[in-house]
Amino acid sequence: QLQLVESGGNLVQAGGSLRLSCTASGSIFRINAMGWYRQAPGKQRELVATSTTGGTTDYANSVKGRFTISRDNAKNTVYLQMNSLKPEDTAVYYCNANIRRVGGYSGLNYWGKGTLVTVSS
């Protein structure tokens, strides 16, 4: 069973920092892009940051300069370092990865169950 498990969500004051982690496990042949999305109450899920296998990254304008995505390919893990957090960053953060399974022919998108980040003012 292939799965993504996030951790690191918490309650933090505005201006604080958090580091989210997401590890993929299961019958993995190759992980392509990995990334983070978030969904605030009453809003649609939105892209936060992505990282390709080669290390190319992309960020939502709202988090540029504050958040950093990184990967440890040997551990099948992606991280999101979040600094200078704002109340508007409050959301459930979801990990996403495009993974080719062992025996598969192409990558499929997988999602974690999410981790809650709450930023108090």
mmCIF file with all atom_site columns, C-alpha atoms in Angstrom, residues 8 28 31 50 55 67 78 80-81 98 107 117:
data_model
loop_
_atom_site.group_PDB
_atom_site.id
_atom_site.type_symbol
_atom_site.label_atom_id
_atom_site.label_alt_id
_atom_site.label_comp_id
_atom_site.label_asym_id
_atom_site.label_entity_id
_atom_site.label_seq_id
_atom_site.pdbx_PDB_ins_code
_atom_site.Cartn_x
_atom_site.Cartn_y
_atom_site.Cartn_z
_atom_site.occupancy
_atom_site.B_iso_or_equiv
_atom_site.pdbx_formal_charge
_atom_site.auth_seq_id
_atom_site.auth_comp_id
_atom_site.auth_asym_id
_atom_site.auth_atom_id
_atom_site.pdbx_PDB_model_num
ATOM 1  C CA . GLY A 1 8   ? 4.825  18.799 11.923  1.00 0.00 ? 8   GLY A CA 1
ATOM 2  C CA . ILE A 1 28  ? 7.895  2.835  -4.959  1.00 0.00 ? 28  ILE A CA 1
ATOM 3  C CA . ILE A 1 31  ? 9.126  9.619  -7.107  1.00 0.00 ? 31  ILE A CA 1
ATOM 4  C CA . THR A 1 50  ? 6.590  22.087 -5.480  1.00 0.00 ? 50  THR A CA 1
ATOM 5  C CA . GLY A 1 55  ? 15.569 20.213 -7.494  1.00 0.00 ? 55  GLY A CA 1
ATOM 6  C CA . PHE A 1 67  ? 8.678  29.173 2.905   1.00 0.00 ? 67  PHE A CA 1
ATOM 7  C CA . VAL A 1 78  ? 9.823  16.302 1.331   1.00 0.00 ? 78  VAL A CA 1
ATOM 8  C CA . LEU A 1 80  ? 8.396  22.563 4.064   1.00 0.00 ? 80  LEU A CA 1
ATOM 9  C CA . GLN A 1 81  ? 10.193 25.095 6.247   1.00 0.00 ? 81  GLN A CA 1
ATOM 10 C CA . ASN A 1 98  ? 3.743  11.928 -8.363  1.00 0.00 ? 98  ASN A CA 1
ATOM 11 C CA . GLY A 1 107 ? 3.472  8.224  -12.384 1.00 0.00 ? 107 GLY A CA 1
ATOM 12 C CA . VAL A 1 117 ? -1.209 24.480 10.879  1.00 0.00 ? 117 VAL A CA 1
#
